[in-house]
Structure formats: C-alpha cells, structure tokens
Amino acid sequence: MRTSELAAAVDDWSLSGGPFDPVLLNAHDEAEVFPAEACAALDQCGLPSYYVPTSYGGRLARLDEMHALLRTVASRDLTVAVAHGKTFLGAASVWASGDSDTAVRLARHIMAGEAVAWGLTEPGGGSDLLAGGLTATRQGSGWRLSGRKWPVNNASRGRFVTVLARTDPKGGPRGFSVFLVDKSATAPGAVRSLRKMPTHGIRGADISGVEFRDADVPGHALVGAVGGGLELVLKALQLTRIACVALSLGAGDHALGLARSFLLERRLHGRALAELPHARVTAGQAVARLLLAEVVSYTAARAVHEIPEELSVVSAVTKAFAPTLVQGQLRLVAELLGARSFLTEVEGYGGFAKVERDHQIVSIFDGSTWVNRSALASSLPLLRPGRRLVSTARRPVSEWLSDEADLAPLDPLRLGVMARDDSILSSLGDLVARLAADPPGGADHLAAELLDAYNELTERITRLRPTAGPPDTHTMRLAERYEWCFAGAAAIALWIANPQYHDRGMWREGTWLRGCLALVLNGLGLRTPEANSVFDELCDHLLSDEGAHISLLHRSTVVPV
C-alpha cells in the first residue's frame, strides 16, 4: 500500500458519515469515546500488516515506509494514529527479541486486527524502569504475574499486553524480564482493567491501566531470556521512539494546512495577510521546522536498517528533537491564527486546538524529551573525538539517504544498548566539503558556520568524562546543541544524496536546505542575516499550488480544510 493510496482512502472516509468524518471524530473527542470506526477502517485496509516484519509474514520491510503511513493517519487525526499505531509499539519488544515462535504467533493476531499494548510504567514510578514493582514468579512450567501497569495506551482494549516484570526480588539491570500476555487466555478475574484516565489531549484514546492479580501465564509468555528484560526494552525503545515521531510529522502537516488556508483567505489592515512581512516569516519558519523534523525522522527511519548499532544515539536525538521542533511549529501557527487557534467552533479552524492539545503527548510517549536528552548526554563522553570506532565497511550516509537506495534488511538483532559512534554527525566535515564543491544558493556559507559550531562543540565534549548519576545542566545543554548539529548534518546529507530532486520545487537553489540550516544556526544561538529572506521563500512555496503537499520525499497530503 502506497502512502498516496492510504491518503486517498482516508480522504474518502473523511466525507460526511464516514469513519474519519471530522464531525464524528470531534464528537468522540468531546465525549472521550474511542474512535473505533476509524481504527476498524484502518484494520480493514491492512495497515496492521505494516506493523509486522516481513520475516514474520507481515509487510514491514522498511521502517520509513511504515513511518510515512502512520504520518498520513496522524495528519488527519492524531488520536486515531495514537490509538492504532500503539500496536507496533507494543509488539516491538517481541520483534527485537528474535524469539521467532512468539513473533509468528503474535504476527497472526496483529494482522487479524488484534491490538497490543505496552506496559512499562507503573503508578509512582515515572520513567524509572528499575523501580517497577510488578512481579513475575515461577509457577510450575509457567509464571504468575502480580502488580499494576499504568498509564498504558490501549490497556483495556488491547487483547495482548507486553509487560516488563521483576523476576528477581532484588531488581537491578538483570532483575527484569519481558512477558507477552494474552489477557483472554487468563483465568476470570486474574487480569483487571483500570479505569480510563481523563487526559488533556487524545481524549478518545484508551489511556488506562491493567492489574494482574496472581495471573498465571504459560512459559511461552516469556519473551527473550530471564533477566534480559531491561536490555530488550531499551532496544525496542530505539524502534518505537522513531515510530512515534511520525505522529509529530502528521500533526505538523495538519497545522500547516490550516496556516496555508488562513494566509490565503485572511485580510488585515486592508492587505492580504500573506503580504505582511512578519506573517510571511512566521509561516516560513513553520515550514522550516516541519521540514527539519522530517529530515531527522527520515534519517532515523533509514538508520534502523543501515546503522542499527548506532541507534541508541540516533533514536534519542530524534525523539528529543523532532517533537520539540514540531511543538514550536504549532506555536508559530497559533500566532498566525490568533483567536482561531483556541476557538473550537470556528468553521475550518476549530481543529487546531485539538491537534495542538493532542500533540503534547508525543514528547512524553516512550521516554520524554528529558529522558531522551539525558540518555544522549550520558553518551557524549563515549562519542568524543578519539574514542569513535568508525567502520569503513559501512556505506556513507550520503548513499543510504538517497530516495532510490536499497536498504539493508530490517534486523533488530543488530541493535545495541550503547552506541560508541555517530557516523552521521562524524561525517559533517566531509559533507560540508562536498557541498562547497557545488553550493546551492549560498548554502555552503551556512554549512561552514555549522561546521565551526560543531568543532567548538566537540572541543567541549572532549573535556567531558563519564560520571555516575543523571547528567548535570551543562552536559544537558551540550546534548541539545548536539541535536541541532546532528539535524544540520542530516539535512546536508539528504541534499547530497538526492541530486535527482535538485531542480524541483523547494529543492531549487537549495531553498529547503538553506531554510533548515538557518533554523539550525538560530537554534545554536548564531545570527544568520539571510534567515528571514529564506523563510520568506519558504512562505512562497507554502502558498503555491505545491504548498498543499509539504514534504521533501514522501508526498503526504496535508489535511483538507
């Protein structure tokens, strides 16, 4: 199924009386009712098969393709995407384990439309996985589970739930294991759903919990090895964090569609809003933020195949950076819309308040921004120059980011827990040199400034040493700068990798690249006099006929308004 095919189907379903009818979905949101009709439509069109790797009978051959499909759903309604896409998150631990028997069994159920939840967090535990108190004790040939997981998406509606349980009373890194529980196969009363919690956004999603009351599960419910649960979860999170960012891109698509319509129809002080300099620059910044988030997300989705050993760094950067970037984009669109950004009854624009509320959860899913940035900050001493172990056998990023490149097969068994290299950012010097040989529209000057900033950052990282406990504020700020530099390197690599697009749309004269690099330099605190000019160019593109499809590679249709 192509992204365009799913987009066309959702467009049909969005007509009056259809399962994606905005009136119906808004009513569900107000009443906090699960969007069952929309999820059922996605089941019927075969989307669940894209959550299952091809090695287990599904259609998930490339994560960037699944990413684009989930983005398409999120661009229409983020709650539906959260509710449906959660099955991939719940199953990721099984795929990462390499446990083929369990994976094949689960794959059949997912492709039949059964939902899978992922039970990691517990009341009072927050993001501290080692604080988990849900226990699993041996009971004959099986296990007995006792405890709670909360809050959990799809905890009540999902037939299956993957849980991290304490198998050693002492806990610790080797004291936890992962279990896949079929709730329908447990004794009556052994598994109880906890009530749905009211939420600020995604009001219709099943954000609830599950309680195990001496629930006996068979031996094959164990996923992976006893005591290997924490490592398995950390590997699975590398996949799910990248998948989650598709939700942000969809939210950004939706918001940008509203901004475009508003700019085209609104007049202020006797002039079209699209003619006012401040409005144009604001809109251009919103475009640049979405494009840069897309660059990082696309790079990460392909890195899953090409450099899975580095994914602990790539996924942390992606999950900390992209949702934050899009949240900033939503603030810019809200500035443009004014009162229409929070008035829910305004025709054509009442959906903005919902998407803005809904998106706030993305930065929390599967590790908050702070959790991911903290993980990156802890890795910085291992990534400092002189310690990197660059493999000459790997293809350079400028090759595998080509839209025409064949990717390595998806192999979760290649995932690691702690990367010691970042081949994307470490190639920045070479990328900048290649860009200088054929600079589009002066982008080489911006790239050179980025390289100077990165070299200064590496000098500061060189002085870091591994420490126990959470990173200090100084190291966290270095991690944030690292994210900006990573994003800039990915943007240059994507440009170099795809010369076939250089004469098309936003690619002409490097418009999108210059906009992204200007945004990166601004994020690093550097003044870029040409920034407003390129943001103005991006606004022109938004207002053009091509502006209804703001995407560098995948033609994701923006939600109609």
XYZ file of C-alpha atoms in Angstrom:
561
model
C 0.000 0.000 0.000
C 1.447 3.339 -1.071
C 1.144 6.411 1.106
C -0.931 8.038 -1.642
C -3.345 5.092 -1.600
C -3.874 5.353 2.135
C -4.247 9.122 1.830
C -6.938 8.677 -0.833
C -8.760 6.132 1.312
C -8.705 8.414 4.357
C -9.951 11.285 2.192
C -12.956 9.141 1.225
C -13.514 8.126 4.829
C -13.414 11.800 5.856
C -16.596 12.590 3.912
C -19.804 13.154 5.852
C -20.850 9.979 7.630
C -17.505 8.248 7.088
C -15.320 6.783 9.852
C -12.876 9.734 9.591
C -15.613 12.373 9.345
C -14.197 15.283 11.408
C -17.616 15.871 12.941
C -17.674 12.280 14.220
C -14.074 12.360 15.475
C -14.570 15.706 17.213
C -17.705 14.347 18.884
C -15.734 11.323 20.086
C -13.053 13.653 21.397
C -15.520 15.786 23.325
C -17.210 12.703 24.799
C -13.864 10.914 25.400
C -15.042 7.998 23.251
C -12.613 5.678 21.483
C -12.500 6.235 17.667
C -13.495 2.640 16.962
C -14.898 3.290 13.477
C -11.674 4.878 12.202
C -9.492 2.155 13.717
C -11.697 -0.536 12.185
C -11.342 1.103 8.764
C -7.544 1.047 9.106
C -7.720 -2.622 10.092
C -9.792 -3.435 7.022
C -7.385 -1.683 4.665
C -4.493 -3.786 6.010
C -2.477 -1.214 7.960
C -1.759 -3.662 10.835
C 0.322 -5.802 8.477
C 2.795 -2.909 8.238
C 3.467 -3.254 11.957
C 4.756 -6.809 11.382
C 8.207 -7.502 9.846
C 8.218 -9.432 6.584
C 10.238 -12.169 8.276
C 7.116 -12.995 10.308
C 4.622 -12.750 7.446
C 3.866 -9.024 7.555
C 4.660 -6.152 5.189
C 7.137 -4.205 7.321
C 10.197 -4.298 5.088
C 11.293 -0.689 5.613
C 10.609 1.457 8.635
C 10.487 4.666 6.571
C 7.505 3.258 4.659
C 5.587 2.384 7.821
C 6.579 5.801 9.175
C 5.021 7.524 6.147
C 1.768 5.566 6.521
C 1.436 6.431 10.206
C 2.201 10.077 9.400
C -0.644 10.058 6.875
C -3.114 8.876 9.513
C -1.805 11.379 12.072
C -2.235 14.241 9.584
C -5.987 13.559 9.675
C -6.454 12.768 13.345
C -3.700 12.304 15.878
C -5.879 10.404 18.346
C -6.630 7.738 15.744
C -2.933 7.405 14.890
C -2.033 7.075 18.568
C -4.759 4.500 19.178
C -3.918 2.385 16.136
C -0.149 2.745 15.918
C 0.314 1.702 19.522
C 0.201 -1.922 18.394
C 3.619 -1.522 16.751
C 4.972 -0.109 19.998
C 3.508 -2.980 21.983
C 4.964 -5.596 19.641
C 8.424 -4.061 19.233
C 9.924 -5.988 22.163
C 8.882 -9.242 20.520
C 10.424 -8.244 17.184
C 13.635 -7.106 18.908
C 13.956 -10.361 20.861
C 14.400 -12.589 17.829
C 12.043 -15.085 19.515
C 10.602 -16.396 16.248
C 7.954 -18.714 17.737
C 6.413 -15.935 19.811
C 6.799 -13.463 16.961
C 4.975 -15.675 14.463
C 2.101 -16.241 16.911
C 1.772 -12.536 17.657
C 2.053 -11.593 13.990
C -1.048 -13.632 13.116
C -3.091 -11.855 15.771
C -1.892 -8.375 14.782
C -2.714 -8.914 11.120
C -6.160 -10.091 12.212
C -6.689 -6.705 13.861
C -5.882 -7.526 17.498
C -4.394 -4.579 19.420
C -1.240 -4.867 21.529
C -0.470 -2.605 24.491
C 2.914 -1.922 26.062
C 3.002 -1.902 29.841
C 6.181 -0.219 31.048
C 5.263 2.472 33.543
C 3.704 1.998 36.951
C 1.936 4.308 39.413
C 4.562 6.475 41.095
C 7.417 5.054 39.014
C 7.537 7.553 36.180
C 10.246 6.764 33.636
C 12.391 4.796 36.100
C 12.116 1.268 34.726
C 14.202 -0.163 37.572
C 11.527 0.994 40.016
C 8.973 -1.403 38.549
C 7.189 -3.462 41.173
C 5.069 -5.794 39.018
C 6.442 -9.271 39.764
C 6.652 -12.494 37.805
C 7.399 -15.637 39.792
C 7.792 -19.156 38.519
C 4.720 -21.303 38.871
C 5.307 -24.803 37.581
C 6.182 -24.540 33.909
C 4.732 -21.026 33.718
C 4.743 -17.724 35.561
C 2.483 -15.831 37.946
C 2.166 -12.066 37.487
C 1.108 -9.661 40.212
C 1.003 -5.879 40.113
C -0.115 -2.919 38.019
C 0.928 -1.109 34.880
C -0.363 2.441 34.481
C -0.829 4.594 32.456
C -0.882 2.395 29.359
C -2.296 3.166 25.902
C -4.822 0.507 24.808
C -4.532 -1.248 28.165
C -8.265 -2.010 28.269
C -8.985 -2.559 24.580
C -5.837 -4.461 23.720
C -6.126 -8.254 23.838
C -2.369 -8.517 24.300
C -0.088 -6.549 26.580
C 3.698 -6.712 26.703
C 4.904 -6.055 30.246
C 8.233 -5.564 31.955
C 8.145 -7.566 35.189
C 10.526 -8.004 38.117
C 11.763 -11.614 38.068
C 14.451 -11.099 40.712
C 13.225 -9.639 44.020
C 16.451 -7.614 44.212
C 15.742 -5.974 40.878
C 18.712 -4.357 39.179
C 19.710 -4.403 35.493
C 19.379 -8.208 35.278
C 16.356 -8.431 37.537
C 13.594 -7.860 34.965
C 12.061 -9.856 32.123
C 9.523 -9.200 29.375
C 6.259 -11.126 29.061
C 3.627 -11.142 26.313
C 0.280 -11.714 27.992
C -2.857 -12.793 26.175
C -5.454 -11.384 28.553
C -8.211 -13.503 27.023
C -6.336 -16.684 27.999
C -6.070 -15.868 31.720
C -8.455 -17.050 34.421
C -11.539 -14.898 35.079
C -10.687 -12.031 37.418
C -6.918 -12.577 37.157
C -6.487 -9.547 34.902
C -8.441 -6.381 35.592
C -8.598 -3.210 33.548
C -8.028 0.012 35.437
C -10.333 2.884 34.578
C -9.612 5.247 31.723
C -7.943 8.438 32.862
C -9.151 11.862 31.691
C -6.451 13.477 29.561
C -5.817 16.976 28.242
C -5.308 15.723 24.682
C -6.040 12.478 22.782
C -9.222 12.366 24.841
C -10.682 9.445 22.924
C -7.634 7.197 23.321
C -7.716 4.285 25.753
C -5.268 5.685 28.309
C -5.941 3.339 31.187
C -4.131 0.569 33.010
C -4.049 -3.127 33.779
C -3.785 -5.017 37.058
C -2.585 -8.611 37.392
C -3.965 -10.498 40.378
C -1.874 -13.659 40.641
C -2.401 -14.138 36.909
C -0.942 -17.413 35.680
C 0.579 -17.301 32.188
C 2.262 -20.122 30.243
C 6.006 -20.487 29.905
C 5.976 -19.291 26.309
C 4.719 -15.895 27.519
C 8.327 -15.101 28.415
C 9.932 -13.003 25.660
C 13.676 -13.421 25.363
C 15.788 -14.570 28.291
C 15.046 -14.373 32.002
C 16.772 -11.270 33.306
C 17.154 -9.779 29.836
C 14.080 -7.580 30.043
C 15.715 -4.215 30.601
C 18.143 -4.655 27.716
C 15.331 -5.860 25.464
C 13.144 -2.878 26.341
C 15.980 -0.439 25.701
C 16.488 -1.951 22.243
C 12.766 -1.929 21.455
C 12.538 1.718 22.510
C 15.011 2.597 19.776
C 12.435 1.429 17.238
C 9.360 2.849 18.926
C 10.832 6.281 19.577
C 11.496 6.693 15.883
C 7.997 5.452 15.054
C 6.461 7.942 17.494
C 7.927 10.868 15.590
C 5.610 10.069 12.660
C 2.853 11.361 14.937
C 4.628 14.723 15.197
C 5.035 14.999 11.437
C 1.331 14.295 10.948
C 0.415 16.972 13.480
C 2.711 19.381 11.672
C 1.080 18.538 8.331
C -2.357 19.248 9.772
C -1.334 22.552 11.325
C 0.467 23.747 8.204
C -2.624 23.023 6.100
C -4.627 25.291 8.393
C -1.955 28.006 8.252
C -1.917 27.885 4.447
C -5.685 28.282 4.189
C -5.658 31.149 6.684
C -2.900 33.020 4.872
C -4.690 32.659 1.546
C -8.055 33.963 2.759
C -7.349 36.375 5.635
C -7.028 40.143 5.163
C -5.638 42.555 7.747
C -5.348 46.349 7.593
C -6.628 46.285 4.022
C -3.977 43.837 2.848
C -3.813 40.102 2.417
C -2.197 38.520 5.470
C 0.128 36.656 3.125
C 1.617 40.013 2.083
C 2.639 41.112 5.577
C 6.370 40.552 6.241
C 6.024 39.260 9.806
C 3.301 36.789 8.850
C 5.387 35.555 5.917
C 8.495 34.993 8.014
C 6.449 33.272 10.717
C 4.881 30.944 8.150
C 8.272 30.238 6.588
C 9.715 29.329 9.968
C 6.803 26.935 10.495
C 7.610 25.283 7.149
C 11.313 25.033 8.006
C 10.557 23.411 11.358
C 8.410 20.734 9.767
C 10.983 20.061 7.052
C 13.849 19.777 9.520
C 11.779 17.398 11.669
C 11.123 15.357 8.532
C 14.838 15.274 7.685
C 15.764 13.930 11.117
C 12.889 11.442 11.186
C 13.593 10.120 7.679
C 17.286 9.759 8.518
C 16.478 7.864 11.699
C 13.988 5.545 9.987
C 16.648 4.573 7.448
C 19.362 4.334 10.096
C 17.348 1.466 11.587
C 18.415 -0.569 8.558
C 21.897 0.781 7.864
C 23.435 1.591 11.255
C 21.304 -0.186 13.904
C 24.387 -0.420 16.150
C 24.238 3.379 16.491
C 20.507 3.601 17.049
C 20.699 4.292 20.781
C 22.128 7.713 19.868
C 20.074 8.291 16.714
C 16.766 7.428 18.383
C 17.489 9.578 21.438
C 18.319 12.570 19.230
C 15.239 12.007 17.080
C 12.762 11.614 19.929
C 14.119 14.567 21.905
C 14.459 16.864 18.904
C 11.647 16.306 16.393
C 8.572 16.564 18.705
C 10.089 19.679 20.298
C 10.648 21.161 16.844
C 7.049 20.484 15.803
C 5.668 21.824 19.084
C 7.470 25.055 18.243
C 5.935 24.941 14.777
C 2.471 24.659 16.329
C 3.171 27.758 18.412
C 4.062 29.670 15.240
C 0.846 28.543 13.542
C -1.115 29.556 16.648
C 0.476 33.001 16.390
C -0.765 33.262 12.807
C -4.278 32.028 13.587
C -4.717 34.253 16.626
C -8.050 33.659 18.371
C -8.881 30.879 15.913
C -6.132 28.789 17.483
C -8.248 28.119 20.567
C -11.835 28.658 19.445
C -13.201 25.213 18.696
C -16.407 26.304 16.945
C -14.791 28.377 14.173
C -15.537 26.807 10.788
C -12.406 25.466 9.138
C -10.079 26.182 12.050
C -11.732 24.594 15.067
C -9.497 21.536 14.665
C -6.292 23.402 15.517
C -6.926 23.449 19.264
C -7.395 19.675 19.185
C -4.221 18.921 17.238
C -2.220 21.264 19.479
C -3.550 19.527 22.599
C -3.102 16.075 21.135
C 0.486 16.642 20.061
C 1.705 17.457 23.542
C 1.608 13.756 24.422
C 4.101 12.810 21.701
C 7.038 14.280 23.596
C 6.104 12.015 26.527
C 5.492 8.732 24.699
C 8.256 6.128 25.027
C 10.536 8.389 27.017
C 10.057 12.116 27.471
C 12.236 14.789 25.916
C 14.205 14.972 29.162
C 14.678 11.192 29.302
C 15.984 11.022 25.731
C 18.197 14.079 26.059
C 19.538 12.669 29.306
C 20.369 9.389 27.550
C 22.181 11.317 24.829
C 24.027 13.436 27.392
C 25.230 10.283 29.152
C 26.583 9.013 25.824
C 28.534 12.141 24.925
C 31.784 11.075 26.651
C 31.758 7.898 24.539
C 31.217 9.913 21.352
C 34.044 12.383 21.862
C 36.752 12.533 19.181
C 39.441 9.915 19.547
C 37.069 7.338 21.027
C 34.883 6.786 17.976
C 35.240 3.496 16.213
C 34.239 4.359 12.659
C 33.689 1.288 10.498
C 34.996 1.678 6.957
C 32.686 -1.145 5.867
C 29.562 0.971 6.325
C 28.000 2.851 3.462
C 28.246 6.622 3.922
C 25.069 8.366 4.972
C 25.023 10.303 1.691
C 24.411 7.000 -0.109
C 21.720 5.376 2.002
C 19.716 8.591 2.324
C 19.081 8.510 -1.411
C 15.386 8.046 -2.072
C 16.414 5.469 -4.684
C 18.743 3.452 -2.437
C 18.047 -0.145 -1.488
C 18.286 -0.527 2.280
C 19.740 -3.362 4.299
C 17.109 -5.813 5.600
C 15.477 -4.961 8.910
C 17.471 -6.866 11.559
C 16.565 -5.930 15.155
C 19.192 -8.372 16.437
C 21.852 -5.860 15.359
C 20.567 -3.289 17.855
C 22.872 -2.377 20.722
C 22.351 -0.688 24.071
C 25.151 1.908 24.000
C 26.498 3.281 20.727
C 30.125 4.354 20.567
C 29.897 6.096 17.210
C 27.678 8.522 15.333
C 28.619 8.095 11.696
C 26.081 10.731 10.625
C 27.453 13.649 12.610
C 31.063 12.499 12.396
C 30.793 12.820 8.585
C 29.859 16.517 8.785
C 33.290 17.718 7.654
C 33.179 15.615 4.514
C 29.581 16.620 3.812
C 30.379 20.325 4.098
C 33.351 19.909 1.742
C 31.164 18.160 -0.841
C 28.506 20.856 -0.561
C 31.128 23.560 -1.111
C 32.047 21.962 -4.443
C 28.535 22.648 -5.778
C 26.814 25.079 -3.387
C 23.071 25.697 -3.905
C 22.090 29.325 -3.361
C 24.824 30.081 -0.861
C 24.077 27.139 1.427
C 27.821 26.472 1.663
C 28.308 29.531 3.876
C 25.639 28.337 6.290
C 27.148 24.850 6.268
C 30.606 26.247 7.046
C 29.179 28.089 10.065
C 27.582 24.856 11.204
C 30.891 23.031 10.936
C 32.600 25.720 13.028
C 29.891 25.372 15.671
C 30.260 21.598 15.655
C 34.032 21.783 16.015
C 33.569 24.073 19.013
C 31.073 21.585 20.463
C 33.468 18.659 20.043
C 36.138 20.569 21.957
C 33.722 20.950 24.854
C 32.668 17.312 24.647
C 36.324 16.252 24.734
C 36.557 17.644 28.254
C 33.655 15.503 29.479
C 34.213 12.324 31.448
C 31.701 9.579 32.315
C 30.008 10.195 35.656
C 27.538 8.303 37.820
C 24.012 9.588 38.173
C 21.995 11.911 35.937
C 23.871 14.393 33.713
C 24.330 17.929 35.012
C 22.805 21.005 33.396
C 25.967 21.818 31.448
C 26.052 18.378 29.817
C 22.339 18.523 29.036
C 22.873 21.801 27.204
C 25.700 20.247 25.219
C 23.344 17.400 24.301
C 20.793 19.898 22.999
C 23.458 21.552 20.838
C 24.463 18.097 19.640
C 20.878 17.547 18.439
C 20.953 20.743 16.372
C 24.292 19.778 14.815
C 23.003 16.279 14.043
C 19.947 17.773 12.323
C 22.135 20.031 10.205
C 24.402 17.154 9.167
C 21.366 15.042 8.220
C 19.964 17.886 6.108
C 23.205 18.299 4.142
C 23.493 14.531 3.674
C 19.922 14.317 2.376
C 20.623 17.094 -0.136
C 23.809 15.471 -1.400
C 22.139 12.040 -1.577
C 19.312 13.162 -3.882
C 20.572 15.182 -6.864
C 17.606 13.908 -8.888
C 15.385 16.379 -6.994
C 17.613 19.464 -7.191
C 15.545 21.111 -9.938
C 12.154 20.533 -8.276
C 10.048 22.724 -6.000
C 11.703 23.582 -2.718
C 14.870 21.814 -3.855
C 15.624 24.512 -6.446
C 18.521 26.702 -5.338
C 18.592 24.683 -2.130
C 15.642 26.603 -0.669
C 14.643 23.987 1.875
C 18.288 23.238 2.763
C 19.056 26.902 3.359
C 15.915 27.224 5.467
C 16.817 24.204 7.584
C 20.432 25.330 8.038
C 19.303 28.831 9.011
C 16.979 27.273 11.563
C 19.797 25.091 12.909
C 22.159 28.042 13.267
C 19.470 30.049 15.040
C 18.947 27.103 17.370
C 22.679 27.164 18.136
C 22.415 30.839 19.016
C 24.135 32.122 15.853
C 22.842 35.156 13.975
C 22.007 34.491 10.321
C 21.129 37.699 8.440
C 19.765 35.725 5.470
C 17.316 33.734 7.615
C 14.285 35.984 7.069
C 14.894 36.001 3.337
C 14.871 32.214 3.025
C 11.884 31.899 5.366
C 10.094 34.316 3.015
C 10.947 31.978 0.126
C 9.517 29.025 2.032
C 6.324 31.001 2.608
C 6.040 31.485 -1.161
C 6.262 27.735 -1.578
C 3.598 27.168 1.080
C 1.224 29.487 -0.765
C 1.892 27.911 -4.162
C -0.051 25.028 -5.676
C 2.696 22.691 -4.446
C 2.247 24.016 -0.911
C -0.625 21.632 -0.213
C 1.999 18.863 -0.025
C 4.845 19.984 2.220
C 7.186 17.015 2.193
C 10.678 16.542 0.810
C 10.325 12.947 -0.373
C 7.053 11.280 0.644
C 4.092 13.151 -0.769
C 1.995 13.207 2.391
C -1.253 15.015 1.666
C -1.990 17.795 4.138
C -5.408 17.564 5.786
C -8.067 19.378 3.730
C -9.721 22.361 5.384
